[in-house]
């Protein structure tokens, strides 16, 4: 574990040093995050501004969901997108050979090699939105700790789904479209699952588990989530993580390398 933590520190320090050569990008990323958040708030206001509310979700409670969704967006921009999208490039250019030869697990290397600070504004804005809504709702520190487990499970679920799609580049080199489809589906998580008709709720719970990414953590934070859903989120996160690991090893059996 110490060896992996040391490697992680080296990865991220080098990545941050490289990214800071283009500091204007941070300003652009901040402006982009503000624009995206403003658009999400405006979309939510279109419902609540005329007195309509999602069943069981007040304006402040819906802001908690949006805040968690913004956190996930920041996590994706900081860790997932800059790392997992490069798997396609490694396969195309044959540099995956060098990754596989390194004395470290290839999945760990591919998943953590790059740290992009341009996702930090979303992490900050998401946290501010959650604490603002929590203050209006009178939430205590216990509520935030209670939601930490389902939020972590949501991060693992999101990572696992993204990595499984990225691993399919072994067979289908250009998988950018499929990852964009996944990101498009995950946009549904910006609103509580109660906002959608029953058929969509089933789809976003059991087919594409968007519910486990935002709504369940929000309900846990609000103190009204059933323990069954939290346990289900934990089980789903563990299962998908091990599936992603197994699937990567399975995919490597079909990788013929650039020199073959």
GROMACS .gro file of C-alpha atoms in nm:
model
  260
    1UNK     CA    1   0.000   0.000   0.000
    2UNK     CA    2   0.283   0.240   0.086
    3UNK     CA    3   0.442   0.175  -0.253
    4UNK     CA    4   0.117   0.257  -0.433
    5UNK     CA    5   0.068   0.574  -0.229
    6UNK     CA    6   0.422   0.683  -0.312
    7UNK     CA    7   0.363   0.617  -0.681
    8UNK     CA    8   0.033   0.806  -0.662
    9UNK     CA    9   0.206   1.108  -0.511
   10UNK     CA   10   0.466   1.104  -0.788
   11UNK     CA   11   0.194   1.072  -1.054
   12UNK     CA   12  -0.011   1.363  -0.929
   13UNK     CA   13   0.278   1.598  -0.850
   14UNK     CA   14   0.412   1.552  -1.204
   15UNK     CA   15   0.065   1.590  -1.357
   16UNK     CA   16  -0.011   1.910  -1.164
   17UNK     CA   17   0.328   2.058  -1.256
   18UNK     CA   18   0.255   1.988  -1.623
   19UNK     CA   19  -0.099   2.127  -1.610
   20UNK     CA   20   0.004   2.447  -1.433
   21UNK     CA   21   0.200   2.548  -1.740
   22UNK     CA   22  -0.140   2.649  -1.882
   23UNK     CA   23  -0.289   2.842  -1.591
   24UNK     CA   24  -0.542   3.025  -1.805
   25UNK     CA   25  -0.714   2.688  -1.847
   26UNK     CA   26  -0.808   2.699  -1.479
   27UNK     CA   27  -0.991   3.028  -1.532
   28UNK     CA   28  -1.167   2.886  -1.836
   29UNK     CA   29  -1.259   2.572  -1.641
   30UNK     CA   30  -1.400   2.787  -1.360
   31UNK     CA   31  -1.609   2.992  -1.602
   32UNK     CA   32  -1.730   2.671  -1.767
   33UNK     CA   33  -1.827   2.525  -1.429
   34UNK     CA   34  -2.016   2.842  -1.338
   35UNK     CA   35  -2.201   2.832  -1.670
   36UNK     CA   36  -2.294   2.465  -1.631
   37UNK     CA   37  -2.411   2.517  -1.275
   38UNK     CA   38  -2.613   2.824  -1.375
   39UNK     CA   39  -2.778   2.623  -1.653
   40UNK     CA   40  -2.863   2.341  -1.411
   41UNK     CA   41  -3.007   2.585  -1.157
   42UNK     CA   42  -3.212   2.754  -1.427
   43UNK     CA   43  -3.351   2.418  -1.543
   44UNK     CA   44  -3.448   2.334  -1.186
   45UNK     CA   45  -3.600   2.676  -1.136
   46UNK     CA   46  -3.825   2.624  -1.438
   47UNK     CA   47  -4.003   2.357  -1.234
   48UNK     CA   48  -4.002   2.516  -0.890
   49UNK     CA   49  -4.047   2.876  -1.002
   50UNK     CA   50  -4.414   2.816  -1.084
   51UNK     CA   51  -4.498   2.634  -0.763
   52UNK     CA   52  -4.442   2.281  -0.896
   53UNK     CA   53  -4.235   2.044  -0.680
   54UNK     CA   54  -4.109   1.693  -0.738
   55UNK     CA   55  -4.293   1.455  -0.509
   56UNK     CA   56  -4.127   1.462  -0.167
   57UNK     CA   57  -3.854   1.703  -0.277
   58UNK     CA   58  -3.848   2.066  -0.172
   59UNK     CA   59  -3.635   2.324  -0.354
   60UNK     CA   60  -3.352   2.290  -0.101
   61UNK     CA   61  -3.365   1.909  -0.112
   62UNK     CA   62  -3.342   1.919  -0.492
   63UNK     CA   63  -3.038   2.146  -0.455
   64UNK     CA   64  -2.869   1.873  -0.252
   65UNK     CA   65  -2.916   1.633  -0.544
   66UNK     CA   66  -2.777   1.892  -0.786
   67UNK     CA   67  -2.482   1.954  -0.554
   68UNK     CA   68  -2.395   1.584  -0.542
   69UNK     CA   69  -2.428   1.566  -0.919
   70UNK     CA   70  -2.186   1.861  -0.951
   71UNK     CA   71  -1.942   1.676  -0.724
   72UNK     CA   72  -1.959   1.376  -0.956
   73UNK     CA   73  -1.895   1.604  -1.254
   74UNK     CA   74  -1.587   1.739  -1.079
   75UNK     CA   75  -1.469   1.388  -0.993
   76UNK     CA   76  -1.511   1.283  -1.356
   77UNK     CA   77  -1.322   1.586  -1.489
   78UNK     CA   78  -1.042   1.548  -1.234
   79UNK     CA   79  -0.983   1.174  -1.242
   80UNK     CA   80  -1.192   0.977  -1.491
   81UNK     CA   81  -1.192   1.171  -1.814
   82UNK     CA   82  -0.818   1.256  -1.826
   83UNK     CA   83  -0.719   0.900  -1.739
   84UNK     CA   84  -0.970   0.657  -1.885
   85UNK     CA   85  -1.014   0.839  -2.215
   86UNK     CA   86  -0.641   0.788  -2.271
   87UNK     CA   87  -0.683   0.410  -2.278
   88UNK     CA   88  -0.812   0.448  -2.633
   89UNK     CA   89  -0.499   0.643  -2.727
   90UNK     CA   90  -0.274   0.382  -2.566
   91UNK     CA   91  -0.438   0.109  -2.772
   92UNK     CA   92  -0.424   0.314  -3.093
   93UNK     CA   93  -0.061   0.415  -3.056
   94UNK     CA   94   0.066   0.090  -2.905
   95UNK     CA   95   0.186   0.258  -2.585
   96UNK     CA   96  -0.026   0.019  -2.381
   97UNK     CA   97   0.264  -0.225  -2.426
   98UNK     CA   98   0.483  -0.006  -2.204
   99UNK     CA   99   0.211   0.020  -1.940
  100UNK     CA  100   0.172  -0.358  -1.923
  101UNK     CA  101   0.548  -0.401  -1.879
  102UNK     CA  102   0.563  -0.175  -1.574
  103UNK     CA  103   0.597  -0.344  -1.229
  104UNK     CA  104   0.259  -0.215  -1.118
  105UNK     CA  105  -0.100  -0.312  -1.185
  106UNK     CA  106  -0.200  -0.176  -1.523
  107UNK     CA  107  -0.551  -0.085  -1.409
  108UNK     CA  108  -0.410   0.125  -1.126
  109UNK     CA  109  -0.165   0.299  -1.361
  110UNK     CA  110  -0.428   0.373  -1.624
  111UNK     CA  111  -0.680   0.496  -1.367
  112UNK     CA  112  -0.457   0.726  -1.161
  113UNK     CA  113  -0.168   0.839  -1.380
  114UNK     CA  114  -0.316   1.184  -1.453
  115UNK     CA  115  -0.463   1.436  -1.211
  116UNK     CA  116  -0.642   1.727  -1.377
  117UNK     CA  117  -0.701   2.031  -1.154
  118UNK     CA  118  -0.955   2.167  -1.403
  119UNK     CA  119  -1.229   1.965  -1.233
  120UNK     CA  120  -1.167   2.127  -0.894
  121UNK     CA  121  -1.412   2.417  -0.952
  122UNK     CA  122  -1.698   2.168  -0.986
  123UNK     CA  123  -1.588   1.999  -0.663
  124UNK     CA  124  -1.586   2.334  -0.485
  125UNK     CA  125  -1.917   2.458  -0.631
  126UNK     CA  126  -2.084   2.123  -0.559
  127UNK     CA  127  -1.971   2.135  -0.196
  128UNK     CA  128  -2.086   2.496  -0.156
  129UNK     CA  129  -2.427   2.411  -0.300
  130UNK     CA  130  -2.466   2.111  -0.068
  131UNK     CA  131  -2.372   2.307   0.244
  132UNK     CA  132  -2.593   2.599   0.143
  133UNK     CA  133  -2.894   2.372   0.097
  134UNK     CA  134  -2.803   2.179   0.411
  135UNK     CA  135  -2.795   2.501   0.612
  136UNK     CA  136  -3.141   2.593   0.484
  137UNK     CA  137  -3.267   2.245   0.575
  138UNK     CA  138  -3.104   2.250   0.918
  139UNK     CA  139  -2.881   1.949   0.853
  140UNK     CA  140  -2.618   1.859   1.109
  141UNK     CA  141  -2.272   1.713   1.076
  142UNK     CA  142  -2.420   1.366   1.128
  143UNK     CA  143  -2.624   1.401   0.810
  144UNK     CA  144  -2.313   1.471   0.605
  145UNK     CA  145  -2.123   1.178   0.756
  146UNK     CA  146  -2.421   0.951   0.693
  147UNK     CA  147  -2.415   1.036   0.324
  148UNK     CA  148  -2.039   0.980   0.291
  149UNK     CA  149  -2.075   0.605   0.236
  150UNK     CA  150  -2.337   0.620  -0.045
  151UNK     CA  151  -2.146   0.910  -0.209
  152UNK     CA  152  -1.828   0.701  -0.207
  153UNK     CA  153  -2.024   0.407  -0.348
  154UNK     CA  154  -2.154   0.636  -0.622
  155UNK     CA  155  -1.797   0.735  -0.713
  156UNK     CA  156  -1.695   0.368  -0.734
  157UNK     CA  157  -2.000   0.285  -0.947
  158UNK     CA  158  -1.926   0.573  -1.184
  159UNK     CA  159  -1.560   0.474  -1.213
  160UNK     CA  160  -1.642   0.109  -1.275
  161UNK     CA  161  -1.892   0.182  -1.551
  162UNK     CA  162  -1.652   0.423  -1.721
  163UNK     CA  163  -1.358   0.183  -1.696
  164UNK     CA  164  -1.557  -0.108  -1.839
  165UNK     CA  165  -1.651   0.105  -2.140
  166UNK     CA  166  -1.291   0.221  -2.180
  167UNK     CA  167  -1.170  -0.141  -2.170
  168UNK     CA  168  -1.381  -0.225  -2.474
  169UNK     CA  169  -1.129  -0.023  -2.677
  170UNK     CA  170  -0.929  -0.347  -2.695
  171UNK     CA  171  -1.189  -0.465  -2.950
  172UNK     CA  172  -1.345  -0.137  -3.065
  173UNK     CA  173  -1.067   0.118  -3.079
  174UNK     CA  174  -1.290   0.424  -3.100
  175UNK     CA  175  -1.523   0.414  -2.800
  176UNK     CA  176  -1.554   0.791  -2.747
  177UNK     CA  177  -1.916   0.781  -2.864
  178UNK     CA  178  -2.011   0.518  -2.605
  179UNK     CA  179  -1.853   0.717  -2.322
  180UNK     CA  180  -2.041   1.025  -2.438
  181UNK     CA  181  -2.365   0.823  -2.435
  182UNK     CA  182  -2.287   0.719  -2.078
  183UNK     CA  183  -2.222   1.080  -1.978
  184UNK     CA  184  -2.547   1.183  -2.145
  185UNK     CA  185  -2.743   0.923  -1.951
  186UNK     CA  186  -2.578   1.027  -1.627
  187UNK     CA  187  -2.706   1.381  -1.681
  188UNK     CA  188  -3.038   1.249  -1.554
  189UNK     CA  189  -2.880   1.244  -1.208
  190UNK     CA  190  -2.896   1.622  -1.178
  191UNK     CA  191  -3.263   1.586  -1.073
  192UNK     CA  192  -3.423   1.359  -0.810
  193UNK     CA  193  -3.541   1.027  -0.951
  194UNK     CA  194  -3.896   1.130  -0.853
  195UNK     CA  195  -3.884   1.379  -1.141
  196UNK     CA  196  -3.917   1.100  -1.396
  197UNK     CA  197  -4.206   0.870  -1.495
  198UNK     CA  198  -4.214   0.519  -1.353
  199UNK     CA  199  -4.060   0.354  -1.659
  200UNK     CA  200  -3.765   0.593  -1.648
  201UNK     CA  201  -3.723   0.535  -1.275
  202UNK     CA  202  -3.687   0.162  -1.337
  203UNK     CA  203  -3.438   0.225  -1.618
  204UNK     CA  204  -3.226   0.469  -1.416
  205UNK     CA  205  -3.226   0.237  -1.114
  206UNK     CA  206  -3.176  -0.113  -1.251
  207UNK     CA  207  -3.032  -0.064  -1.602
  208UNK     CA  208  -2.818   0.250  -1.574
  209UNK     CA  209  -2.783   0.301  -1.195
  210UNK     CA  210  -2.816   0.680  -1.193
  211UNK     CA  211  -3.032   0.663  -0.880
  212UNK     CA  212  -2.739   0.526  -0.681
  213UNK     CA  213  -2.518   0.815  -0.788
  214UNK     CA  214  -2.719   1.114  -0.666
  215UNK     CA  215  -3.068   1.045  -0.531
  216UNK     CA  216  -2.977   0.776  -0.275
  217UNK     CA  217  -2.682   0.975  -0.132
  218UNK     CA  218  -2.909   1.281  -0.112
  219UNK     CA  219  -3.178   1.085   0.068
  220UNK     CA  220  -2.916   0.954   0.312
  221UNK     CA  221  -2.801   1.311   0.377
  222UNK     CA  222  -3.160   1.416   0.436
  223UNK     CA  223  -3.203   1.128   0.681
  224UNK     CA  224  -3.482   0.951   0.497
  225UNK     CA  225  -3.302   0.677   0.306
  226UNK     CA  226  -3.384   0.314   0.383
  227UNK     CA  227  -3.089   0.103   0.492
  228UNK     CA  228  -3.175  -0.143   0.213
  229UNK     CA  229  -3.088   0.114  -0.053
  230UNK     CA  230  -2.759   0.206   0.116
  231UNK     CA  231  -2.662  -0.160   0.143
  232UNK     CA  232  -2.768  -0.207  -0.219
  233UNK     CA  233  -2.542   0.082  -0.322
  234UNK     CA  234  -2.251  -0.079  -0.139
  235UNK     CA  235  -2.312  -0.419  -0.294
  236UNK     CA  236  -2.347  -0.269  -0.642
  237UNK     CA  237  -2.024  -0.072  -0.600
  238UNK     CA  238  -1.826  -0.378  -0.490
  239UNK     CA  239  -1.972  -0.598  -0.764
  240UNK     CA  240  -1.910  -0.344  -1.042
  241UNK     CA  241  -1.555  -0.276  -0.922
  242UNK     CA  242  -1.465  -0.646  -0.931
  243UNK     CA  243  -1.642  -0.682  -1.265
  244UNK     CA  244  -1.432  -0.396  -1.404
  245UNK     CA  245  -1.114  -0.567  -1.279
  246UNK     CA  246  -1.216  -0.902  -1.421
  247UNK     CA  247  -1.327  -0.748  -1.750
  248UNK     CA  248  -0.992  -0.568  -1.793
  249UNK     CA  249  -0.800  -0.892  -1.743
  250UNK     CA  250  -1.036  -1.065  -1.984
  251UNK     CA  251  -0.991  -0.791  -2.243
  252UNK     CA  252  -0.611  -0.814  -2.220
  253UNK     CA  253  -0.630  -1.171  -2.344
  254UNK     CA  254  -0.734  -1.029  -2.680
  255UNK     CA  255  -0.473  -0.752  -2.687
  256UNK     CA  256  -0.211  -0.840  -2.945
  257UNK     CA  257   0.019  -0.542  -2.877
  258UNK     CA  258   0.166  -0.302  -3.127
  259UNK     CA  259   0.456  -0.532  -3.215
  260UNK     CA  260   0.241  -0.834  -3.308
   0.00000   0.00000   0.00000
